[in-house]
PDB file of C-alpha atoms and ligand atoms in Angstrom:
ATOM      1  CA  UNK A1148      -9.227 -36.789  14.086  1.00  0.00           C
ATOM      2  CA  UNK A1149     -11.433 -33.946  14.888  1.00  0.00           C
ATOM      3  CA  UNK A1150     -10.511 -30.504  16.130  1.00  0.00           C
ATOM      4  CA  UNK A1151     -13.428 -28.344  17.206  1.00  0.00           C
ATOM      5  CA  UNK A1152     -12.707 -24.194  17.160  1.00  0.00           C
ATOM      6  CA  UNK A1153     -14.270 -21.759  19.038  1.00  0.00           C
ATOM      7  CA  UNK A1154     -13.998 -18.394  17.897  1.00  0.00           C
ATOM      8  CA  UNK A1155     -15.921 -15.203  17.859  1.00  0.00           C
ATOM      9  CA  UNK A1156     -14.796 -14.534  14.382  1.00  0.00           C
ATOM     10  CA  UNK A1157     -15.927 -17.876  12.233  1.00  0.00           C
ATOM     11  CA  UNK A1158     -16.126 -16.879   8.818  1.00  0.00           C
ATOM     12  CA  UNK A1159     -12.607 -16.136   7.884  1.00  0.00           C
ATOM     13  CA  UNK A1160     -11.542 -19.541   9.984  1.00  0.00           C
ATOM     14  CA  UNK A1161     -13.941 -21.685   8.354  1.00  0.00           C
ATOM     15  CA  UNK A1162     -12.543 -19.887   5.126  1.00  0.00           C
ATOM     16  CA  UNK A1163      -8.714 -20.477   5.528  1.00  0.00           C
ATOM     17  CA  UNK A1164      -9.584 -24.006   6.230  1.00  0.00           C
ATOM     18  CA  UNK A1165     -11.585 -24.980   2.875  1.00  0.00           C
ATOM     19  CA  UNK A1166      -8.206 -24.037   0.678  1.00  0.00           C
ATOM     20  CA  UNK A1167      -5.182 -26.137   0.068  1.00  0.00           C
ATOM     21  CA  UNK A1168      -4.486 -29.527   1.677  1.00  0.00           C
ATOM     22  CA  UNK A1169      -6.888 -29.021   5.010  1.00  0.00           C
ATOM     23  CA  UNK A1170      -9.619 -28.305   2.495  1.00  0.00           C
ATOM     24  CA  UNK A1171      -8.709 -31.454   0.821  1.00  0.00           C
ATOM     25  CA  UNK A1172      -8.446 -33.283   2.772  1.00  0.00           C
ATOM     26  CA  UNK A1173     -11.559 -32.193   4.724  1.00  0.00           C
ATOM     27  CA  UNK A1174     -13.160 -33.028   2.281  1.00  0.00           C
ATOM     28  CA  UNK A1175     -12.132 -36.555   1.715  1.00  0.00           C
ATOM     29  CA  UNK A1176     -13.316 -36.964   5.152  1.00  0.00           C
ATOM     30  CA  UNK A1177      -9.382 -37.773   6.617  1.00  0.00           C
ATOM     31  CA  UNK A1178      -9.953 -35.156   8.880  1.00  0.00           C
ATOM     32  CA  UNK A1179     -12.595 -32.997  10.465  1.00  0.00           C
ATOM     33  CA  UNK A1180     -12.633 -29.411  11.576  1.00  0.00           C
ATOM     34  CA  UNK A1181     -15.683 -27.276  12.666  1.00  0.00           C
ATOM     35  CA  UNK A1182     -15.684 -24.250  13.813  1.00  0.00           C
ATOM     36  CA  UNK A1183     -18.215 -22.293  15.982  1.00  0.00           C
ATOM     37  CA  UNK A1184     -19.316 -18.835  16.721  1.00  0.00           C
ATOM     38  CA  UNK A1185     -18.797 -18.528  20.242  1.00  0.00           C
ATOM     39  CA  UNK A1186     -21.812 -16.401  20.513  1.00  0.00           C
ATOM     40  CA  UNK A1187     -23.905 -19.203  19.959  1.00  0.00           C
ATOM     41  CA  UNK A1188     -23.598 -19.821  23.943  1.00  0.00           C
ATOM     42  CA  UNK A1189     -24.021 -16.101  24.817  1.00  0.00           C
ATOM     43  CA  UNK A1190     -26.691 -15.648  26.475  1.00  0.00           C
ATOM     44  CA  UNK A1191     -27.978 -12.188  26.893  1.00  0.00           C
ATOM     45  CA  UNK A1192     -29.760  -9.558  24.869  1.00  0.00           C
ATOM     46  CA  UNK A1193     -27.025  -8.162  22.671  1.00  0.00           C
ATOM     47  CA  UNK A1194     -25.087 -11.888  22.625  1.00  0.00           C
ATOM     48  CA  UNK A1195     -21.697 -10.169  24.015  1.00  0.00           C
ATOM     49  CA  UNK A1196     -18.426 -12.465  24.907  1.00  0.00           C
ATOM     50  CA  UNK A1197     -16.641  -9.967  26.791  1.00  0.00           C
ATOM     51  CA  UNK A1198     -16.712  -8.352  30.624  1.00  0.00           C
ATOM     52  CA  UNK A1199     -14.537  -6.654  33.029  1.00  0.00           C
ATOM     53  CA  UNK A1200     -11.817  -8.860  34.467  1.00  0.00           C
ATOM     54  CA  UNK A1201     -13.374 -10.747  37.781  1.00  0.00           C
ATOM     55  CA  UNK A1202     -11.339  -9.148  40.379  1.00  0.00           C
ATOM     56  CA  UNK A1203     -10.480  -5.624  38.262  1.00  0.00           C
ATOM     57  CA  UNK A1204      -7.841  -4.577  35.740  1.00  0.00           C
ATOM     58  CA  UNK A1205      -7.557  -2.976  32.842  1.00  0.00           C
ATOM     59  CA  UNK A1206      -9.267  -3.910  29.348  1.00  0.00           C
ATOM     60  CA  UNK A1207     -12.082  -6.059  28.625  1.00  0.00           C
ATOM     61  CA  UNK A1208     -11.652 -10.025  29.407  1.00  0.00           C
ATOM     62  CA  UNK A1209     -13.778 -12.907  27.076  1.00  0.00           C
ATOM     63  CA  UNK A1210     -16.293 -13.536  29.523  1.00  0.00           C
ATOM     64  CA  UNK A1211     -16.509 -17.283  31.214  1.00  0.00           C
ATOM     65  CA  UNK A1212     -19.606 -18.364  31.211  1.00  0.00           C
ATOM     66  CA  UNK A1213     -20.190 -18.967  27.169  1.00  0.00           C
ATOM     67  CA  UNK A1214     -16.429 -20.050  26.749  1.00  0.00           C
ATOM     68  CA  UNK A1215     -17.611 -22.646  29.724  1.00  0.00           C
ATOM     69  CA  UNK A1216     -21.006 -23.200  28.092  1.00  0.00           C
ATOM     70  CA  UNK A1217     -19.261 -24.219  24.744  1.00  0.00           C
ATOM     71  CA  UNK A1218     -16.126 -26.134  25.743  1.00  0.00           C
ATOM     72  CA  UNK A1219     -18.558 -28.340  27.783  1.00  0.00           C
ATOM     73  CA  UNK A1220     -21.244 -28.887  25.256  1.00  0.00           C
ATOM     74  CA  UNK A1221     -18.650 -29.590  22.482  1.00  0.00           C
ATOM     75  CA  UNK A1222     -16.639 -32.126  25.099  1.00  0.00           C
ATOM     76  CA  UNK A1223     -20.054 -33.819  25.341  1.00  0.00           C
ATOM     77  CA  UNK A1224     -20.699 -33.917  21.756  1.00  0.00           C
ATOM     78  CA  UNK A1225     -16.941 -35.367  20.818  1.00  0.00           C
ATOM     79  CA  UNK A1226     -15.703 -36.704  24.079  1.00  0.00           C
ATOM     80  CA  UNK A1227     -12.012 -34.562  23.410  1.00  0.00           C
ATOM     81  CA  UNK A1228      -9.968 -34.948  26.430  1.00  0.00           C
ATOM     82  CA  UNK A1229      -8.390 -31.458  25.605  1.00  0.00           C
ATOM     83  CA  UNK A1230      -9.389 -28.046  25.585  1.00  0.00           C
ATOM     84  CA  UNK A1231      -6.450 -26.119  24.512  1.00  0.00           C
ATOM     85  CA  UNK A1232      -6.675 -21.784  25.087  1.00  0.00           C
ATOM     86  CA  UNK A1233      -4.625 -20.424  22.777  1.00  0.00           C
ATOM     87  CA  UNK A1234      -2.450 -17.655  24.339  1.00  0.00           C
ATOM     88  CA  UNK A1235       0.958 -16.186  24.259  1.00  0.00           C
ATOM     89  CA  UNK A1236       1.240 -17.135  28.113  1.00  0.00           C
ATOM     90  CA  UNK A1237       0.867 -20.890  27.511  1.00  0.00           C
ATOM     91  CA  UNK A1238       3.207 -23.711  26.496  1.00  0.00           C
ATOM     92  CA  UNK A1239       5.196 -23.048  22.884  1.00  0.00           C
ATOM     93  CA  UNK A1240       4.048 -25.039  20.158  1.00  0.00           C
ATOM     94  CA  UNK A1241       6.885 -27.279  19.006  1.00  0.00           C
ATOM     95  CA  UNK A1242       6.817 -30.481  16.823  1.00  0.00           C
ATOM     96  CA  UNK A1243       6.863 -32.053  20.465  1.00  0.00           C
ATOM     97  CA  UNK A1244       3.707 -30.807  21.332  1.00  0.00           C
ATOM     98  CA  UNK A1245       2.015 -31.076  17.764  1.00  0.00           C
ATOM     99  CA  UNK A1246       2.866 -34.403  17.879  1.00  0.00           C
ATOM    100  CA  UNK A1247       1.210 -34.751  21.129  1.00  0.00           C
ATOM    101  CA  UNK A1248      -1.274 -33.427  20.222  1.00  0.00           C
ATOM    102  CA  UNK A1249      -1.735 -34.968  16.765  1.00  0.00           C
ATOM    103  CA  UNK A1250      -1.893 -38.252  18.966  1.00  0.00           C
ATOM    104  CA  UNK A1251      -5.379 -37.274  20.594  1.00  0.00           C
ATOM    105  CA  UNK A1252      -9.059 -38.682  18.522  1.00  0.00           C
ATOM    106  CA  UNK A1253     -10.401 -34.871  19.167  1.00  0.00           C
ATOM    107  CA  UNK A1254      -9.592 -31.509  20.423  1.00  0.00           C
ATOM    108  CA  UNK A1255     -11.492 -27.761  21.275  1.00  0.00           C
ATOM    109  CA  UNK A1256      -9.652 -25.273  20.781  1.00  0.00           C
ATOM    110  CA  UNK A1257     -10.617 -21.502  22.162  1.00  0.00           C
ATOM    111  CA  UNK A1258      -9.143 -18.725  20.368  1.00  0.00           C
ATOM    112  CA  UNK A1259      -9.103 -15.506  22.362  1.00  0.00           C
ATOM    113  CA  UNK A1260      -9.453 -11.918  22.185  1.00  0.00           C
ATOM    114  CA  UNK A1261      -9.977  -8.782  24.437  1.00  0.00           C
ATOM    115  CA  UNK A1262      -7.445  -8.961  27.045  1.00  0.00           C
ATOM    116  CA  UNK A1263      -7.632 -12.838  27.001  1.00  0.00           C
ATOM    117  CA  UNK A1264      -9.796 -15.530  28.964  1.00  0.00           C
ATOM    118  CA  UNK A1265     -11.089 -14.879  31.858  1.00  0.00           C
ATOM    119  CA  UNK A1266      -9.287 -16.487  34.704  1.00  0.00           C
ATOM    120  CA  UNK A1267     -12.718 -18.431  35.866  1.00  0.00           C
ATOM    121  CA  UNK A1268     -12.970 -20.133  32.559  1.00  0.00           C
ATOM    122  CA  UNK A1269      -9.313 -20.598  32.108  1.00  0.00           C
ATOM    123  CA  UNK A1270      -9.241 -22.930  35.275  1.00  0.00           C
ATOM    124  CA  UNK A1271     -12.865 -24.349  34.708  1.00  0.00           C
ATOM    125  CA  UNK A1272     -12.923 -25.238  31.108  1.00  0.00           C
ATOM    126  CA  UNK A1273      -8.873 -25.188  29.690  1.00  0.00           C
ATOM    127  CA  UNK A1274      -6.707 -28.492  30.190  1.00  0.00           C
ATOM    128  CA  UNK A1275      -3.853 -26.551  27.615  1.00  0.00           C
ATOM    129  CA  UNK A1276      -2.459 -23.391  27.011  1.00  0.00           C
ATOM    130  CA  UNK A1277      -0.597 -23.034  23.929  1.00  0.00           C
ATOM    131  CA  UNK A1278       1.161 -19.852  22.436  1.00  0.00           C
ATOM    132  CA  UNK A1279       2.805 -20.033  18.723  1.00  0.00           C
ATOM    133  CA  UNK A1280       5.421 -17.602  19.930  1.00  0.00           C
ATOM    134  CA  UNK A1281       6.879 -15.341  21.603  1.00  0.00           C
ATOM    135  CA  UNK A1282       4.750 -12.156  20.464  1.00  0.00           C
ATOM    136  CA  UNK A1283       1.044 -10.998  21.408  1.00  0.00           C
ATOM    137  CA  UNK A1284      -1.554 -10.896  18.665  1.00  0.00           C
ATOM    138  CA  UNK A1285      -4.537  -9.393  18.384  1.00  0.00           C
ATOM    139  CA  UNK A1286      -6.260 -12.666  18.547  1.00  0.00           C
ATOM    140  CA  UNK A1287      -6.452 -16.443  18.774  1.00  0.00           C
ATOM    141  CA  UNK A1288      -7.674 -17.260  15.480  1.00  0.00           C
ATOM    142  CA  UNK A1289      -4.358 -17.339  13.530  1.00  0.00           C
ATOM    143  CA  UNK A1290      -2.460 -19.264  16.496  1.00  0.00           C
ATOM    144  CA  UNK A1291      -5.757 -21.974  16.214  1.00  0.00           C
ATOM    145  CA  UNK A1292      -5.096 -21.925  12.518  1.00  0.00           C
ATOM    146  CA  UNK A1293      -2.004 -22.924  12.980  1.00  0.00           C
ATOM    147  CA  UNK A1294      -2.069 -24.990  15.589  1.00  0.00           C
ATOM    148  CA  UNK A1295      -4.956 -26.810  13.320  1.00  0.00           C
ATOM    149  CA  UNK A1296      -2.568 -26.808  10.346  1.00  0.00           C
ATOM    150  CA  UNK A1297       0.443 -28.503  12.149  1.00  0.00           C
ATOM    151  CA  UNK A1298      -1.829 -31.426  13.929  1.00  0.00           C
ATOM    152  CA  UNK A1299      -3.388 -31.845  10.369  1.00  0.00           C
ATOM    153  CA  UNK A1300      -0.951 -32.798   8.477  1.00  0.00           C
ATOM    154  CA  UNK A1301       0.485 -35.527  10.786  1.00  0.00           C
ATOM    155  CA  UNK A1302      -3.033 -37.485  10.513  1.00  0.00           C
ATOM    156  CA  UNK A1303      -3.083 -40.538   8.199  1.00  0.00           C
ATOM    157  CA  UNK A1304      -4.528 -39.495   4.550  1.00  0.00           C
ATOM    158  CA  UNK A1305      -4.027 -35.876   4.621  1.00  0.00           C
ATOM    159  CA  UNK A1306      -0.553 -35.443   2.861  1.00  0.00           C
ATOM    160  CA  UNK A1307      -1.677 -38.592   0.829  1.00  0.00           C
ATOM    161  CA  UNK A1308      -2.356 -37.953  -2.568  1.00  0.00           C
ATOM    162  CA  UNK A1309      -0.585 -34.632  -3.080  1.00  0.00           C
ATOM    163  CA  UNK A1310       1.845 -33.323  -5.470  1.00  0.00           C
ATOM    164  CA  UNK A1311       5.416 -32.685  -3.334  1.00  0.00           C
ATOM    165  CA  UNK A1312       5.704 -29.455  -4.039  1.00  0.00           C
ATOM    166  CA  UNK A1313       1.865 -28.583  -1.688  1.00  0.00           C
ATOM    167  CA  UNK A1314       3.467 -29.875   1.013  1.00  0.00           C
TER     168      UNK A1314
HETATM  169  C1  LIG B 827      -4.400  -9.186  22.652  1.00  0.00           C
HETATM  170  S1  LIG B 827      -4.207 -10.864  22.983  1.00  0.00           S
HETATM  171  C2  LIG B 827      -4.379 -10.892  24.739  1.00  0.00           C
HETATM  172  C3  LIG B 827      -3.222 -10.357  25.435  1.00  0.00           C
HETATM  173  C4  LIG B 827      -3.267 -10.680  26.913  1.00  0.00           C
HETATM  174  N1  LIG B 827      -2.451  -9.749  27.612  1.00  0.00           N
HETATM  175  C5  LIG B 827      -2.830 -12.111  27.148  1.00  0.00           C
HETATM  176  O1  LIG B 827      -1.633 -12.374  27.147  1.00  0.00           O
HETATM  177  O2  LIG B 827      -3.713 -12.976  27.308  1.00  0.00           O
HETATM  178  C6  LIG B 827      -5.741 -11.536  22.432  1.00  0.00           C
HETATM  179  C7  LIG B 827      -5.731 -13.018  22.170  1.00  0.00           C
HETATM  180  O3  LIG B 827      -4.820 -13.311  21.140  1.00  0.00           O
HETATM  181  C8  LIG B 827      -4.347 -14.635  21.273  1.00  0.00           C
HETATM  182  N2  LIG B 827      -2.877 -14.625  21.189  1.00  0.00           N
HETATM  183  C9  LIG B 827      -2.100 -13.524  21.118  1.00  0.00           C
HETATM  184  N3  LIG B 827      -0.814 -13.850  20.985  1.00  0.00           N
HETATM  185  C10 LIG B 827      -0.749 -15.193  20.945  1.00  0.00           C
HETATM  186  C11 LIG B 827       0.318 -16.119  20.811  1.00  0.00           C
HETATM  187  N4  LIG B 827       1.589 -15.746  20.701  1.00  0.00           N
HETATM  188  N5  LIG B 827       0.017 -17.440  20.799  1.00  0.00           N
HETATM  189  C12 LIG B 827      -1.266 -17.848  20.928  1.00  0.00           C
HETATM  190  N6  LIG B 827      -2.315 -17.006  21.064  1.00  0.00           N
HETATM  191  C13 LIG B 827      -2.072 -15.701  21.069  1.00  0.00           C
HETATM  192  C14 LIG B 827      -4.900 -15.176  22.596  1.00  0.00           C
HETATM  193  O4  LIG B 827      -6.008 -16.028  22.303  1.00  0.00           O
HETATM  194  C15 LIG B 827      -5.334 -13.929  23.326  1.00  0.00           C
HETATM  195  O5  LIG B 827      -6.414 -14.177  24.176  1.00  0.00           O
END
């Protein structure tokens, strides 16, 4: 399987996932994970990500077009059916839905920040909304960590060869 993660914070998610059992098994090539700086698809001067809601409100939104820009370039490059927003509005992650998930050959997942995704991007790019709970954090990159973590470990060769107790 491959999960894709876009983020505009990548080092400390590619960093959680070279430890433990994901690193592992990352490594033994059962499973892939890459994760991308969302600013990669921003396209002006100072490479921003976020803009006032479309249609007012308070806060800052993440602005559509790069979140748009990267779900569709990274669709192209894995064919994933799924784009998955992670955000305490969407659908609660249960072993249910892991194990739906876990059943796809790739997945993008967009972790937010601001005051979330912009509504334009939510309907053009998202097929899921997912929320670990029922609390707000500050952003999306723990909920795609774990969301990563839990669809991991069901894949074929990446509890394999470890000692009970890393499990
Ligand atoms: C401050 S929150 C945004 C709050 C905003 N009012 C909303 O509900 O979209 C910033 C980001 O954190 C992530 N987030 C916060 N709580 C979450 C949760 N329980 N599950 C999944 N993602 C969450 C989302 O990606 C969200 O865009």
């Amino acid at each position: 399987m491959r999960i894709d993660i876009v983020t505009i914070f990548p080092d400390p998610v590619r960093a959680m996932l070279d430890y433990s059992i994901i690193g592992r098994a990352r490594e033994r090539g059962a499973l892939t994970v890459e994760v991308h700086d969302l600013r990669e698809w921003a396209r002006d001067r100072h490479r921003s990500t976020d803009d006032y809601p479309f249609g007012g409100g308070a806060g800052m939104v993440m602005k559509p077009e790069p979140v748009c820009e990267a779900v569709e370039a990274l669709r192209e490059q894995t064919q994933a059916k799924r784009a998955v927003y992670l955000t305490a509005q969407g659908r609660l992650l249960t072993q249910a839905l892991v194990e739906e998930l876990a059943a796809e050959d790739a997945l993008i997942l967009v972790s937010g920040h601001y005051e979330g995704l912009d509504e334009r991007a939510r309907q053009l790019a998202i097929t899921d909304e997912v929320s670990i709970g029922d609390y707000v954090l500050t952003g999306g990159e723990l909920p795609a960590l774990v969301l990563t973590d839990a669809v991991a470990r069901l894949q074929p060769g990446v509890l394999g060869s470890v000692a009970p107790a890393d499990e």
